[in-house]
Each structure stands twice: as C-alpha cells, then as structure tokens.
Amino acid sequence: MDWIRLTKSGKDLTGLKGRLIEVTEEELKKHNKKDDCWICIRGFVYNVSPYMEYHPGGEDELMRAAGSDGTDLFDQVHRWVNYESMLKECLVGRMAVKSAVPKDYHEEKKVLNGMLPKSQAADPLAKESPVSPSYDWFQTDSLVTIVIYTKQKDINLDAVIVDYQNDSFRAETIIKDYSYLIHIGLSHEIQEEFSVRIVENVGKIEIVLKKTENTSWTCLGHPLENHNLFIPKKDTGLYYRKCQLISKEDVTHDTKLFCLMLPPSTHLQVPIGQHVYLKLTITGTEIVKPYTPVSDSLLSEFKEPVLPNNKYIYFLIKIYPAGLFTPELDHLQIGDFVSISSPEGNFKISQFQELEDLFLLAAGTGFTPMIKILNYALTNIPTLRKVKLMFFNKTEDDIIWRSQLEKLAFKDKRFDIEFVLSAPTSEWNGKQGHISPALLSEFLKRSLDKSKVLICICGPMPFTEQGIRLLHDLNFSKDEIHSFTA
Ligand code: FAD
Ligand code: NAP
C-alpha cells in the first residue's frame, strides 16, 4: 500500500519529468546502481530505484537485473506479477530494437525478449514439442461447431478454456506445456452459452455455438492476436475473465470459503493441483495474487472433471488484516466482481499412476491444493492403499475443515490425519512443534517395502523448502516429491 501511495503522489519516479525515451543497450547498462537502477522487462525499461525498498524479495534480488534485461529472471520468480500496473510510474521508455535479423527463435528471444513477431512465436527448435493442433468449423441453421483436432489421445475437458467476450471468441487448448489458441472476432453474433465436448479417443474437441439468427455464415470471422498459434505456455500471457462473488462463509476465525461464478460465456475447469490468479484494482493499481481452487467441501464426491457445466469456483482464503489483497477481497459484497485468470501450475495427474501411498504435508492454507488431490486420489486411484495428511497449524482454531477431515478419516480407512500445532494451548495432547526429521520419519512409512509413493508439500515457502531438504535426507527421490509454489 505504501508503494501504491507513492506512485499516486505525483512524484517524478523516473527522473525524466514525464518524458518517455528510447533506451539503447549501452544506455541501459549504465544504470546499474541501487540509486540509479534501470531494468528492462519485455522490451520496456523501468527505473526501479524508487521501488527498491518496497520490493518483497529485497533490494539484492532486484539488483540481479540492474542495467540489463530482467525478463527471464522476472519470469522465473513471478511471471504473474502485474508489473506494468505496479511500475507504470517508473516507465522510462522502450528498448531501441536492434536492426540485426536474428537467425532463430532463441536468438530472437534474447534480443527482443517478449516482443516476438507473431509469425516467429512458435518454437520450432523444441525437440519434444507435441504436434501442433489444427481447427475447422461447420454449421447448421442454428449452430456453429468449431472443431479442434488436438492429435493427442488423452485429452480432458479441463484442457480447453473457452471465453466469448465483446464479440471476441477465444479457445485455448493446453497440450503438455504448450498452448494452442483460437482467437477470432466472430463474423456474426452468438448466444452467450455454448457447449464443449470431447471425443476422447480421437482427441477431438467440439465447441458448439448457438447462432442468434438462423443465417448462413460465409466465414467464421477475422483472426485476432496470436490466433492459430501453438507456443510454449510460458510464453503466453495470463488471460482473465470477470467473475461474480456468490457467497462468502466463515471457515475459521480468519479463513473464509469464497464462491465465485464464471460468466455464462466461459468454459474453464481448473485441473487438480493447479492455481489461478485473482485480480483486483486497489486504489487504481491492478494487484494479482495466486489462489488454489478447492471443492465446496471435503466430503462431496469427486465429480468435477465429468461435470460439463461447472460454473462455480471455490476458494479457501485466509484474510491477513495487514495484507494488501485479502482485506480488499474480504470487503467485496455479494454480486461484486473479481477477475480470475486461466489456470497455471505444474502438477500432473499422471503422478498418480499406479500410486500406492500418498503423503500430504500441509501448513496453514497450504492445505488448499491437498483438497482436490485427496478427493481425486481416494475416488480414482484403484492401486491406492494409504493416504496420510500431516497438517501443521499454529493453534486448534486455525485448522481448516477439521471436523470434515476427521469424518473422512472415519469413513475411509485408507485415510489418516495427523495435526501438528506450533503454538497449542496446554489442553492439546496431539503432536506439537514444526516440521522435523523425527516427525517425518515416523509419519512417512511405506505400506509395503517398495510401494510407489508420492509426497505433496505446501505451505509458507521456508516450510516447503525445509520439508524438501528433510525428504531428500530421508532418501525420497525428486520424482516422489511434489512441492506447490507459484
Ligand atoms: P500480503 O500483503 O502479502 O501480506 C501477508 C502477510 O505478510 C500480512 O500479515 C502482512 O502484514 C505481512 N507482510 C507483508 N509484507 C511484509 C513485510 N515486508 N514484512 C513483514 N511482514 C509483511 N492463500 C490462501 O489463503 N488460499 C489459497 O488457496 C492460496 N493459494 C496460493 C497458491 C499459490 C501458488 C501461492 C504462491 C500462494 C497462495 N496463497 C493462498 C497465498 C496468497 O497468494 C497471498 O500470498 C495471501 O493471500 C496474502 O496476500 P495479501 O496481499 O493479503 O497479504
Ligand atoms: P501459518 O498459519 O503462518 O503457518 C502454518 C504453520 O506452519 C504454523 O505451524 C507455522 O509455525 C508453520 N511454519 C511457518 N513458517 C515455518 C517455517 N519456516 N518452518 C517450519 N514451519 C513453519 O500459515 P499461513 O498464514 O496459512 O500461510 C500459508 C502459506 O502457504 C502462505 O505463505 C501461502 O502463500 C502458502 N500457500 C501456497 C500455496 C501454493 O500452491 N504454493 C497454496 C496455498 C498457500 P509458526 O507458529 O512458528 O509460525
């Protein structure tokens, strides 16, 4: 908030009195000190010196990109942060684009970093890139069907995200780590609601649009930005749609269950283990934070992947009274809007294949990704023998969905739960303390000598990092551990 206030103060934060300049590489290099620090992100140069003391990662982290192109570093750490809005008062200008014609995509990326000419954006060098999908369309009197041929057998409804906003039709299909986009300004109006179907064994996705008038279309429409491109997902931006707040319920003294409704003209299902970004404008600046969708309760049967019209997204969110984003979220009224991005994350459902033992280590709201994982594993993995959750919290009052967890453990003999408190009252007779070798070695017992195991871990970053170190010390391999981070 202090940073936002400074940006609104009218102070000249670039030192250029409102002028925007074209910056050469030589010029950029000169501004490499704390009190004179310029950084280029995606071709735009920012004077970040006034931001130094506000950077959550600290000054040294920011200085790693001083006087240079920080795009790759930025993308590695927090690609989702809305720097354009956060740093708009620090904008110095654009990089002067080099005249040399780069030979290939990778060279070009270095030079232009994010300002790739559209025709070059696909990554022809990536050896393991899947085959590019293609699309076609056909019509009847009342319907227009867009068909995406993914050329992949095992495609699910959560692989395709469809939005229709302001006459623009957008269908993004995620295949492995790649994104295929259909982005069209439709030639005619359609109704808000449409359906999405998968013809699984041939990898075909059909999006059926309803015409508002029964006329024959001579063309589907005109191509919009990045239409028909198949590019690495990391090179795509985040796409948002406005969702309405439907309900907000207390879960603990500081954590609430929010229910948001997608627009009727959106098809989006968040895959298990993935998160989305919520965006709000706070005193004129767009702020974005990641959150992990959950099911509405732990005990509901796992239905999501088969429900075609899944319009509600639930979040368990802890409100930090001194936080930037969560108090704003908490102040929203029922019916207000929040923007939700398309999903991100690197958890793969294939990690469950032939799984026998699943161990979940969660601290605080780090429990959120475990909810769908737990539901899915208990319902869909026939080989599963044991699921154990070790849930770290400060006090009993902080435990999210405690009674639901206990009921689930009672109902399903494969599931066990262990609560560990770091600041319990004297009445607590369960486990106490922090994540430690002693706690883990006792907890992480395989059901059979060589059973296939997966350990998921999520919580405050230092908790997760320490947990991973301890798991390696206990001889669990990289493939047996999945940590949730942004
Ligand atoms: P912040 O402004 O980030 O502050 C958080 C706390 O830190 C406050 O108590 C604040 O006072 C303190 N603080 C801030 N800056 C400083 C400082 N410089 N020095 C000391 N203290 C400071 N959270 C959920 O509740 N539910 C989820 O499902 C969820 N999913 C997530 C998924 C991912 C992938 C990630 C990375 C995070 C997730 N989070 C989730 C956390 C969430 O993104 C936010 O970080 C969280 O909501 C806090 O946001 P905030 O802006 O309100 O608080
Ligand atoms: P919290 O209540 O502050 O802490 C939960 C428990 O973790 C407490 O027992 C706490 O002990 C312990 N803990 C905290 N830091 C630790 C450390 N360095 N080493 C060992 N134990 C530690 O947690 P919270 O406020 O709910 O925060 C949850 C965190 O999870 C947030 O940082 C959020 O960003 C993250 N999260 C990440 C994802 C994701 O997908 N990446 C999803 C959801 C949440 P103390 O009493 O000593 O503090």
Coordinates of C-alpha atoms and ligand atoms in Angstrom, one line a residue:
M1 CA 0.0 0.0 0.0
D2 CA 2.9 2.4 0.8
W3 CA 4.2 1.8 -2.7
I4 CA 0.8 2.4 -4.3
R5 CA 0.5 5.6 -2.3
L6 CA 4.0 6.8 -3.5
T7 CA 3.0 6.1 -7.1
K8 CA -0.1 8.2 -6.7
S9 CA 1.8 11.1 -5.0
G10 CA 2.6 12.8 -8.3
K11 CA 6.4 12.5 -7.6
D12 CA 8.6 12.1 -10.6
L13 CA 9.8 8.5 -10.1
T14 CA 11.8 8.2 -13.3
G15 CA 13.7 11.4 -13.1
L16 CA 12.6 12.2 -16.7
K17 CA 9.8 14.6 -15.9
G18 CA 7.2 12.5 -17.7
R19 CA 9.2 12.0 -20.9
L20 CA 9.4 8.5 -22.4
I21 CA 12.7 7.8 -24.2
E22 CA 14.1 5.1 -26.4
V23 CA 16.8 3.2 -24.5
T24 CA 19.8 1.6 -26.1
E25 CA 21.6 -1.4 -24.6
E26 CA 24.6 0.8 -23.9
E27 CA 22.4 3.3 -22.0
L28 CA 20.7 0.6 -20.1
K29 CA 24.0 -0.9 -18.9
K30 CA 25.0 2.5 -17.3
H31 CA 22.1 2.4 -14.9
N32 CA 23.3 -0.4 -12.7
K33 CA 23.5 1.0 -9.2
K34 CA 20.9 1.0 -6.4
D35 CA 20.3 4.7 -6.6
D36 CA 20.2 4.6 -10.4
C37 CA 18.8 1.3 -11.4
W38 CA 17.1 0.6 -14.7
I39 CA 15.7 -2.8 -15.7
C40 CA 14.2 -3.9 -18.9
I41 CA 11.1 -6.2 -18.9
R42 CA 9.7 -7.4 -22.2
G43 CA 11.2 -4.5 -24.1
F44 CA 10.2 -1.8 -21.6
V45 CA 12.6 -0.1 -19.3
Y46 CA 11.8 0.9 -15.7
N47 CA 13.7 3.0 -13.2
V48 CA 13.3 0.7 -10.2
S49 CA 15.4 2.7 -7.8
P50 CA 12.4 4.2 -6.0
Y51 CA 10.9 0.7 -5.8
M52 CA 13.9 -0.9 -4.1
E53 CA 12.8 -0.6 -0.5
Y54 CA 9.3 -1.9 -1.4
H55 CA 10.3 -5.0 -3.4
P56 CA 9.1 -8.0 -1.3
G57 CA 12.1 -10.1 -2.4
G58 CA 14.5 -7.4 -1.2
E59 CA 16.9 -5.0 -2.9
D60 CA 19.6 -7.6 -3.7
E61 CA 17.2 -9.7 -5.7
L62 CA 16.2 -6.6 -7.8
M63 CA 19.8 -5.7 -8.3
R64 CA 20.4 -9.0 -10.0
A65 CA 18.8 -7.5 -13.1
A66 CA 20.3 -4.0 -12.7
G67 CA 21.2 -2.4 -16.0
S68 CA 20.1 -5.4 -18.0
D69 CA 17.2 -7.3 -19.4
G70 CA 15.5 -8.9 -16.4
T71 CA 12.7 -10.6 -18.3
D72 CA 13.9 -14.2 -17.8
L73 CA 14.7 -13.6 -14.1
F74 CA 11.3 -12.0 -13.6
D75 CA 9.5 -14.8 -15.3
Q76 CA 11.3 -17.4 -13.2
V77 CA 10.3 -15.8 -10.0
H78 CA 6.9 -14.2 -10.5
R79 CA 5.8 -14.2 -14.1
W80 CA 2.2 -13.4 -13.0
V81 CA 3.0 -10.2 -11.1
N82 CA 1.4 -7.3 -12.9
Y83 CA 4.5 -5.2 -13.2
E84 CA 3.0 -3.0 -15.9
S85 CA 0.5 -1.6 -13.5
M86 CA 2.7 -1.7 -10.4
L87 CA 5.6 0.1 -12.1
K88 CA 3.8 2.3 -14.5
E89 CA 5.1 5.5 -12.9
C90 CA 8.7 4.1 -13.2
L91 CA 8.5 3.6 -17.0
V92 CA 11.5 5.2 -18.7
G93 CA 10.6 4.0 -22.2
R94 CA 11.1 1.2 -24.7
M95 CA 14.3 -0.5 -25.7
A96 CA 15.6 0.5 -29.1
V97 CA 15.1 -2.6 -31.2
K98 CA 18.3 -3.9 -32.8
S99 CA 18.3 -3.9 -36.6
A100 CA 20.1 -7.2 -36.9
V101 CA 17.8 -10.0 -38.2
P102 CA 18.1 -12.9 -35.7
K103 CA 18.6 -16.4 -37.1
D104 CA 16.3 -18.4 -34.9
Y105 CA 13.7 -18.2 -32.2
H106 CA 16.1 -18.5 -29.3
E107 CA 18.4 -15.8 -30.5
E108 CA 15.5 -13.6 -31.3
K109 CA 14.0 -14.1 -27.8
K110 CA 17.3 -12.9 -26.4
V111 CA 17.2 -9.7 -28.5
L112 CA 13.5 -8.8 -28.2
N113 CA 12.5 -10.7 -25.1
G114 CA 8.8 -11.0 -25.2
M115 CA 8.2 -8.8 -28.2
L116 CA 8.3 -11.7 -30.6
P117 CA 6.9 -11.1 -34.1
K118 CA 3.8 -13.3 -34.3
S119 CA 5.0 -15.4 -37.2
Q120 CA 8.1 -16.4 -35.2
A121 CA 6.5 -17.2 -31.9
A122 CA 6.2 -21.0 -32.3
D123 CA 9.3 -22.8 -31.0
P124 CA 10.4 -24.9 -33.9
L125 CA 13.6 -25.9 -32.1
A126 CA 11.9 -27.6 -29.2
K127 CA 12.5 -31.3 -29.8
E128 CA 9.8 -32.6 -27.6
S129 CA 7.1 -30.2 -28.6
P130 CA 3.9 -32.0 -29.4
V131 CA 2.4 -31.9 -32.9
S132 CA 0.5 -28.6 -33.4
P133 CA -3.3 -29.0 -33.3
S134 CA -5.4 -27.6 -36.0
Y135 CA -9.1 -26.5 -36.3
D136 CA -12.0 -26.4 -38.6
W137 CA -15.6 -25.4 -38.4
F138 CA -19.0 -26.3 -39.8
Q139 CA -22.6 -25.1 -39.4
T140 CA -26.2 -26.0 -39.4
D141 CA -29.1 -23.5 -39.5
S142 CA -28.8 -22.7 -35.8
L143 CA -25.4 -23.9 -34.7
V144 CA -21.7 -23.3 -35.5
T145 CA -19.3 -26.0 -34.4
I146 CA -15.6 -25.3 -34.0
V147 CA -13.6 -28.5 -34.0
I148 CA -10.1 -28.6 -32.6
Y149 CA -8.0 -31.6 -33.6
T150 CA -5.5 -31.9 -30.8
K151 CA -3.7 -35.0 -32.2
Q152 CA -3.5 -36.3 -28.6
K153 CA -5.5 -39.2 -27.4
D154 CA -6.0 -38.5 -23.7
I155 CA -7.5 -35.0 -23.7
N156 CA -9.9 -33.9 -21.0
L157 CA -12.4 -31.1 -20.7
D158 CA -10.0 -29.2 -18.4
A159 CA -7.5 -29.0 -21.3
V160 CA -9.6 -26.4 -23.1
I161 CA -10.6 -22.9 -21.8
V162 CA -13.2 -21.0 -23.8
D163 CA -14.2 -17.4 -23.5
Y164 CA -16.6 -15.3 -25.5
Q165 CA -16.3 -11.6 -24.6
N166 CA -17.1 -8.5 -26.6
D167 CA -17.5 -10.4 -29.9
S168 CA -14.1 -12.0 -29.4
F169 CA -14.1 -15.8 -29.3
R170 CA -11.1 -17.4 -27.6
A171 CA -10.4 -21.1 -27.1
E172 CA -7.1 -22.1 -25.5
T173 CA -6.1 -25.7 -25.6
I174 CA -3.3 -26.8 -23.3
I175 CA -1.3 -29.8 -24.5
K176 CA 1.6 -30.8 -22.3
D177 CA 3.5 -27.5 -21.7
Y178 CA 2.1 -25.9 -24.9
S179 CA -0.8 -23.7 -25.6
Y180 CA -2.9 -23.7 -28.9
L181 CA -5.0 -20.6 -29.3
I182 CA -8.0 -20.0 -31.5
H183 CA -8.8 -16.3 -31.3
I184 CA -11.4 -14.9 -33.6
G185 CA -13.6 -11.9 -34.0
L186 CA -16.7 -13.8 -35.0
S187 CA -18.5 -12.6 -38.1
H188 CA -22.0 -12.9 -36.5
E189 CA -23.5 -12.8 -33.1
I190 CA -23.8 -15.9 -31.0
Q191 CA -25.7 -16.6 -27.8
E192 CA -23.8 -16.4 -24.5
E193 CA -23.9 -20.1 -23.7
F194 CA -22.2 -22.8 -25.6
S195 CA -21.2 -26.3 -25.0
V196 CA -17.8 -28.0 -25.1
R197 CA -17.4 -31.8 -25.8
I198 CA -14.5 -34.1 -26.1
V199 CA -14.3 -37.0 -28.4
E200 CA -11.7 -38.6 -26.3
N201 CA -10.3 -41.5 -28.2
V202 CA -9.6 -39.3 -31.3
G203 CA -8.5 -36.2 -29.3
K204 CA -11.2 -34.0 -30.9
I205 CA -12.7 -31.0 -29.0
E206 CA -16.0 -29.7 -30.3
I207 CA -17.3 -26.3 -29.2
V208 CA -20.9 -25.8 -30.2
L209 CA -22.0 -22.2 -30.5
K210 CA -25.6 -21.2 -30.9
K211 CA -26.4 -18.6 -33.6
T212 CA -28.6 -15.7 -32.5
E213 CA -30.0 -15.6 -36.1
N214 CA -30.5 -18.6 -38.3
T215 CA -28.5 -17.2 -41.2
S216 CA -25.7 -18.9 -43.1
W217 CA -22.2 -17.7 -42.2
T218 CA -19.8 -17.3 -45.1
C219 CA -16.8 -17.2 -42.8
L220 CA -16.1 -17.8 -39.1
G221 CA -14.7 -14.3 -38.6
H222 CA -11.3 -12.5 -38.6
P223 CA -8.2 -13.6 -36.8
L224 CA -7.2 -11.8 -33.6
E225 CA -3.9 -11.6 -31.7
N226 CA -2.0 -14.9 -31.6
H227 CA -4.7 -16.8 -33.5
N228 CA -3.8 -20.3 -34.6
L229 CA -0.5 -20.2 -32.7
F230 CA 1.0 -23.2 -30.9
I231 CA 3.6 -21.9 -28.4
P232 CA 5.1 -22.8 -25.1
K233 CA 2.7 -22.0 -22.3
K234 CA 5.3 -20.0 -20.5
D235 CA 5.4 -17.6 -23.4
T236 CA 1.7 -16.8 -23.2
G237 CA 0.2 -14.0 -21.1
L238 CA -2.4 -14.6 -18.4
Y239 CA -6.0 -14.2 -19.6
Y240 CA -8.7 -13.0 -17.2
R241 CA -12.5 -13.0 -17.1
K242 CA -14.7 -11.2 -14.6
C243 CA -16.4 -13.5 -12.1
Q244 CA -19.1 -12.6 -9.6
L245 CA -18.9 -13.2 -5.9
I246 CA -21.8 -15.6 -5.0
S247 CA -21.1 -16.3 -1.3
K248 CA -18.6 -15.9 1.4
E249 CA -18.7 -18.1 4.5
D250 CA -16.5 -18.2 7.7
V251 CA -14.5 -21.4 8.0
T252 CA -12.1 -20.5 10.8
H253 CA -11.6 -17.2 12.7
D254 CA -9.6 -15.8 9.8
T255 CA -10.2 -18.1 6.8
K256 CA -13.3 -17.9 4.5
L257 CA -14.8 -20.0 1.7
F258 CA -15.4 -17.8 -1.3
C259 CA -17.7 -18.9 -4.1
L260 CA -17.2 -17.2 -7.5
M261 CA -19.3 -17.7 -10.6
L262 CA -17.8 -17.8 -14.0
P263 CA -19.5 -15.8 -16.8
P264 CA -22.0 -17.9 -18.8
S265 CA -19.8 -17.4 -21.8
T266 CA -16.7 -19.1 -20.2
H267 CA -15.8 -22.7 -20.1
L268 CA -13.0 -23.2 -17.5
Q269 CA -12.2 -26.1 -15.2
V270 CA -9.1 -25.8 -13.0
P271 CA -7.1 -29.0 -13.2
I272 CA -6.2 -30.7 -9.9
G273 CA -3.1 -29.2 -8.2
Q274 CA -3.2 -26.0 -10.3
H275 CA -3.9 -22.5 -9.1
V276 CA -5.3 -19.3 -10.7
Y277 CA -4.6 -15.7 -10.2
L278 CA -7.2 -13.3 -8.8
K279 CA -7.0 -9.7 -9.9
L280 CA -8.5 -6.6 -8.2
T281 CA -7.9 -3.0 -8.8
I282 CA -6.7 -1.5 -5.5
T283 CA -6.6 2.3 -5.4
G284 CA -6.1 2.4 -9.2
T285 CA -3.4 -0.3 -9.4
E286 CA -4.1 -3.8 -10.6
I287 CA -3.0 -6.3 -8.0
V288 CA -2.7 -10.0 -8.7
K289 CA -2.3 -12.9 -6.2
P290 CA -2.4 -16.7 -6.7
Y291 CA -5.1 -18.9 -5.1
T292 CA -5.9 -22.6 -5.3
P293 CA -9.4 -23.6 -6.1
V294 CA -10.9 -26.2 -3.8
S295 CA -14.1 -28.2 -3.8
D296 CA -17.0 -26.8 -1.8
S297 CA -16.5 -29.5 0.8
L298 CA -14.2 -32.3 1.5
L299 CA -16.8 -34.9 1.7
S300 CA -18.6 -34.3 -1.6
E301 CA -17.9 -37.0 -4.1
F302 CA -15.3 -36.0 -6.7
K303 CA -17.3 -35.0 -9.7
E304 CA -15.6 -32.1 -11.3
P305 CA -14.0 -33.5 -14.4
V306 CA -17.2 -35.0 -15.6
L307 CA -19.5 -32.1 -14.9
P308 CA -19.8 -30.2 -18.2
N309 CA -21.3 -27.1 -16.8
N310 CA -19.1 -26.3 -13.9
K311 CA -19.8 -22.6 -13.3
Y312 CA -18.7 -22.2 -9.7
I313 CA -15.2 -21.9 -8.3
Y314 CA -14.5 -22.1 -4.6
F315 CA -11.5 -20.7 -2.7
L316 CA -10.4 -21.0 0.9
I317 CA -8.7 -17.8 1.6
K318 CA -7.1 -16.6 4.8
I319 CA -7.6 -12.9 5.5
Y320 CA -4.5 -11.1 6.7
P321 CA -5.6 -7.8 8.3
A322 CA -2.4 -6.1 7.4
G323 CA -2.2 -7.7 3.9
L324 CA -2.6 -5.9 0.6
F325 CA -5.0 -8.1 -1.3
T326 CA -7.1 -10.2 1.2
P327 CA -8.7 -7.3 3.1
E328 CA -9.9 -5.9 -0.3
L329 CA -11.3 -9.4 -1.2
D330 CA -13.0 -9.6 2.2
H331 CA -14.6 -6.2 1.7
L332 CA -16.3 -7.3 -1.6
Q333 CA -20.1 -7.5 -1.5
I334 CA -22.1 -10.4 -2.9
G335 CA -22.6 -9.6 -6.6
D336 CA -19.2 -7.8 -6.9
F337 CA -16.7 -8.9 -9.5
V338 CA -13.2 -10.3 -9.3
S339 CA -11.1 -11.3 -12.3
I340 CA -9.9 -14.8 -12.5
S341 CA -7.0 -16.0 -14.7
S342 CA -6.7 -19.2 -16.6
P343 CA -5.0 -22.0 -14.5
E344 CA -1.3 -22.4 -14.0
G345 CA 0.8 -25.0 -12.3
N346 CA 2.9 -28.0 -12.9
F347 CA 1.2 -30.8 -11.0
K348 CA 0.4 -33.6 -13.4
I349 CA -2.4 -36.2 -12.9
S350 CA 0.0 -38.8 -14.3
Q351 CA 1.9 -38.5 -11.0
F352 CA -0.9 -40.6 -9.5
Q353 CA -0.4 -43.5 -11.9
E354 CA -0.1 -46.9 -10.0
L355 CA 0.3 -44.9 -6.8
E356 CA 0.1 -46.9 -3.6
D357 CA 1.0 -44.4 -0.8
L358 CA 0.1 -40.7 -0.9
F359 CA 1.6 -38.4 1.8
L360 CA 0.4 -34.8 2.1
L361 CA 2.3 -32.3 4.2
A362 CA 0.4 -29.0 4.5
A363 CA 0.9 -25.9 6.6
G364 CA -1.9 -23.3 7.1
T365 CA -3.6 -22.5 3.8
G366 CA -1.0 -24.8 2.2
F367 CA -3.8 -27.3 2.8
T368 CA -5.8 -25.9 -0.3
P369 CA -4.1 -27.9 -3.1
M370 CA -4.4 -31.0 -1.0
I371 CA -8.2 -30.9 -1.0
K372 CA -8.8 -31.9 -4.6
I373 CA -5.8 -34.2 -4.6
L374 CA -7.3 -36.0 -1.6
N375 CA -10.7 -36.3 -3.2
Y376 CA -9.3 -37.4 -6.5
A377 CA -6.9 -39.9 -5.1
L378 CA -9.5 -41.6 -2.9
T379 CA -12.0 -41.8 -5.7
N380 CA -10.0 -42.6 -8.8
I381 CA -6.8 -44.4 -7.9
P382 CA -7.5 -48.1 -7.6
T383 CA -4.0 -49.0 -6.6
L384 CA -4.0 -46.6 -3.6
R385 CA -3.6 -48.3 -0.2
K386 CA -2.8 -45.3 2.1
V387 CA -3.3 -41.6 2.2
K388 CA -1.9 -39.6 5.1
L389 CA -2.1 -35.9 5.8
M390 CA 0.1 -34.2 8.3
F391 CA -1.4 -30.8 8.8
F392 CA 0.7 -28.1 10.5
N393 CA -1.0 -25.1 12.2
K394 CA -0.4 -22.7 15.0
T395 CA -3.5 -23.5 17.1
E396 CA -6.5 -25.7 17.0
D397 CA -8.6 -22.7 16.0
D398 CA -6.5 -22.4 12.8
I399 CA -7.3 -25.9 11.5
I400 CA -9.3 -25.6 8.3
W401 CA -12.2 -28.2 7.9
R402 CA -11.0 -30.2 11.0
S403 CA -14.3 -32.0 11.5
Q404 CA -14.6 -32.8 7.8
L405 CA -11.1 -34.3 7.9
E406 CA -11.9 -36.3 10.9
K407 CA -15.1 -37.6 9.4
L408 CA -13.3 -38.5 6.2
A409 CA -10.7 -40.5 8.2
F410 CA -13.5 -42.3 10.0
K411 CA -15.3 -43.0 6.7
D412 CA -12.4 -44.1 4.6
K413 CA -10.0 -46.5 6.3
R414 CA -7.2 -45.7 3.8
F415 CA -7.1 -42.1 5.1
D416 CA -5.3 -40.9 8.2
I417 CA -4.8 -37.4 9.5
E418 CA -2.2 -36.1 12.0
F419 CA -2.5 -32.5 13.3
V420 CA 0.7 -30.8 14.4
L421 CA 0.5 -27.5 16.3
S422 CA 3.3 -24.9 16.8
A423 CA 1.5 -22.8 19.4
P424 CA -1.0 -25.1 21.1
T425 CA -2.9 -24.4 24.4
S426 CA -2.0 -26.6 27.4
E427 CA -5.0 -28.8 26.7
W428 CA -3.7 -30.0 23.4
N429 CA -2.4 -33.6 23.6
G430 CA -1.6 -34.2 20.0
K431 CA 1.7 -33.6 18.2
Q432 CA 3.5 -30.3 18.7
G433 CA 6.3 -28.3 17.0
H434 CA 7.5 -27.7 13.5
I435 CA 8.3 -30.0 10.5
S436 CA 11.3 -32.1 11.7
P437 CA 13.2 -35.3 10.8
A438 CA 11.6 -37.0 13.8
L439 CA 8.1 -36.2 12.8
L440 CA 8.6 -37.1 9.2
S441 CA 10.5 -40.3 9.6
E442 CA 7.7 -41.6 11.9
F443 CA 5.0 -40.4 9.5
L444 CA 6.3 -41.4 6.1
K445 CA 6.2 -45.2 6.4
R446 CA 5.5 -47.0 3.2
S447 CA 2.7 -49.5 3.3
L448 CA 4.9 -52.1 1.6
D449 CA 8.7 -52.1 1.3
K450 CA 8.8 -50.9 -2.3
S451 CA 5.4 -49.3 -2.6
K452 CA 5.1 -46.4 -5.1
V453 CA 4.8 -43.2 -3.1
L454 CA 4.1 -39.5 -3.8
I455 CA 4.6 -36.8 -1.2
C456 CA 3.0 -33.4 -1.8
I457 CA 4.1 -30.5 0.3
C458 CA 2.7 -26.9 0.5
G459 CA 2.8 -24.1 3.0
P460 CA 4.9 -21.0 3.7
M461 CA 8.0 -21.0 1.4
P462 CA 10.5 -21.7 4.2
F463 CA 8.4 -24.6 5.5
T464 CA 8.3 -26.1 2.0
E465 CA 12.0 -25.6 1.4
Q466 CA 12.9 -27.2 4.7
G467 CA 10.4 -30.0 4.1
I468 CA 12.0 -30.8 0.7
R469 CA 15.5 -30.9 2.3
L470 CA 14.3 -33.3 5.0
L471 CA 12.6 -35.5 2.5
H472 CA 15.8 -35.8 0.5
D473 CA 17.7 -36.6 3.7
L474 CA 15.2 -39.4 4.2
N475 CA 16.1 -40.7 0.8
F476 CA 12.9 -39.9 -1.1
S477 CA 13.7 -39.1 -4.7
K478 CA 12.8 -36.0 -6.7
D479 CA 10.1 -37.9 -8.5
E480 CA 8.5 -38.9 -5.3
I481 CA 8.1 -35.3 -4.1
H482 CA 5.8 -32.6 -5.5
S483 CA 6.1 -29.1 -3.9
F484 CA 3.5 -26.4 -4.6
T485 CA 4.9 -23.0 -5.3
A486 CA 3.8 -20.1 -7.6
Ligands
FAD1 P1 0.4 -9.6 1.9 O1 0.3 -8.2 1.7 O2 1.2 -10.5 1.0 O3 0.8 -9.9 3.4 C1 0.8 -11.2 4.1 C2 1.2 -11.1 5.5 O4 2.6 -10.7 5.5 C3 0.5 -10.0 6.3 O5 0.4 -10.4 7.6 C4 1.4 -8.8 6.2 O6 1.3 -7.9 7.3 C5 2.8 -9.5 6.2 N1 3.8 -8.7 5.4 C6 3.7 -8.2 4.2 N2 4.8 -7.6 3.8 C7 5.6 -7.7 4.9 C8 6.9 -7.2 5.1 N3 7.6 -6.6 4.2 N4 7.5 -7.5 6.3 C9 6.8 -8.2 7.2 N5 5.5 -8.7 7.0 C10 5.0 -8.4 5.9 N6 -3.7 -18.2 0.2 C11 -4.9 -18.6 0.6 O7 -5.4 -18.1 1.6 N7 -5.6 -19.6 -0.1 C12 -5.1 -20.2 -1.2 O8 -5.7 -21.0 -1.8 C13 -3.8 -19.7 -1.7 N8 -3.2 -20.3 -2.8 C14 -2.0 -19.9 -3.1 C15 -1.4 -20.5 -4.3 C16 -0.1 -20.2 -4.6 C17 0.5 -20.9 -5.8 C18 0.6 -19.3 -3.9 C19 2.0 -18.9 -4.2 C20 0.1 -18.6 -2.8 C21 -1.2 -18.9 -2.4 N9 -1.9 -18.3 -1.3 C22 -3.1 -18.7 -0.9 C23 -1.3 -17.1 -0.7 C24 -1.8 -15.8 -1.5 O9 -1.4 -15.8 -2.8 C25 -1.4 -14.5 -0.8 O10 0.0 -14.5 -0.6 C26 -2.0 -14.3 0.5 O11 -3.5 -14.3 0.4 C27 -1.6 -13.0 1.2 O12 -2.0 -11.9 0.4 P2 -2.2 -10.4 0.9 O13 -1.9 -9.5 -0.2 O14 -3.5 -10.2 1.6 O15 -1.1 -10.3 2.0
NAP2 P1 0.7 -20.0 9.2 O1 -0.6 -20.1 9.9 O2 1.6 -18.8 9.4 O3 1.7 -21.3 9.5 C1 1.2 -22.6 9.4 C2 2.2 -23.5 10.2 O4 3.4 -23.5 9.5 C3 2.4 -23.0 11.6 O5 2.5 -24.1 12.5 C4 3.8 -22.3 11.4 O6 4.5 -22.2 12.6 C5 4.4 -23.2 10.4 N1 5.6 -22.5 9.8 C6 5.6 -21.3 9.4 N2 6.8 -21.0 8.9 C7 7.6 -22.1 9.1 C8 8.9 -22.4 8.8 N3 9.8 -21.5 8.3 N4 9.4 -23.6 9.1 C9 8.5 -24.5 9.7 N5 7.3 -24.3 10.0 C10 6.8 -23.1 9.7 O7 0.5 -20.2 7.6 P2 -0.5 -19.4 6.7 O8 -0.5 -17.9 7.1 O9 -1.7 -20.1 6.5 O10 0.4 -19.4 5.3 C11 0.3 -20.4 4.4 C12 1.3 -20.2 3.3 O11 1.1 -21.2 2.3 C13 1.4 -18.9 2.6 O12 2.7 -18.4 2.6 C14 0.9 -19.1 1.2 O13 1.5 -18.3 0.3 C15 1.3 -20.6 1.1 N6 0.4 -21.3 0.1 C16 1.0 -21.7 -1.0 C17 0.2 -22.4 -2.0 C18 0.9 -22.9 -3.2 O14 0.3 -23.6 -4.0 N7 2.1 -22.7 -3.5 C19 -1.1 -22.6 -1.8 C20 -1.7 -22.2 -0.6 C21 -0.9 -21.5 0.4 P3 4.8 -20.8 13.5 O15 3.7 -20.8 14.5 O16 6.1 -21.0 14.0 O17 4.6 -19.7 12.5

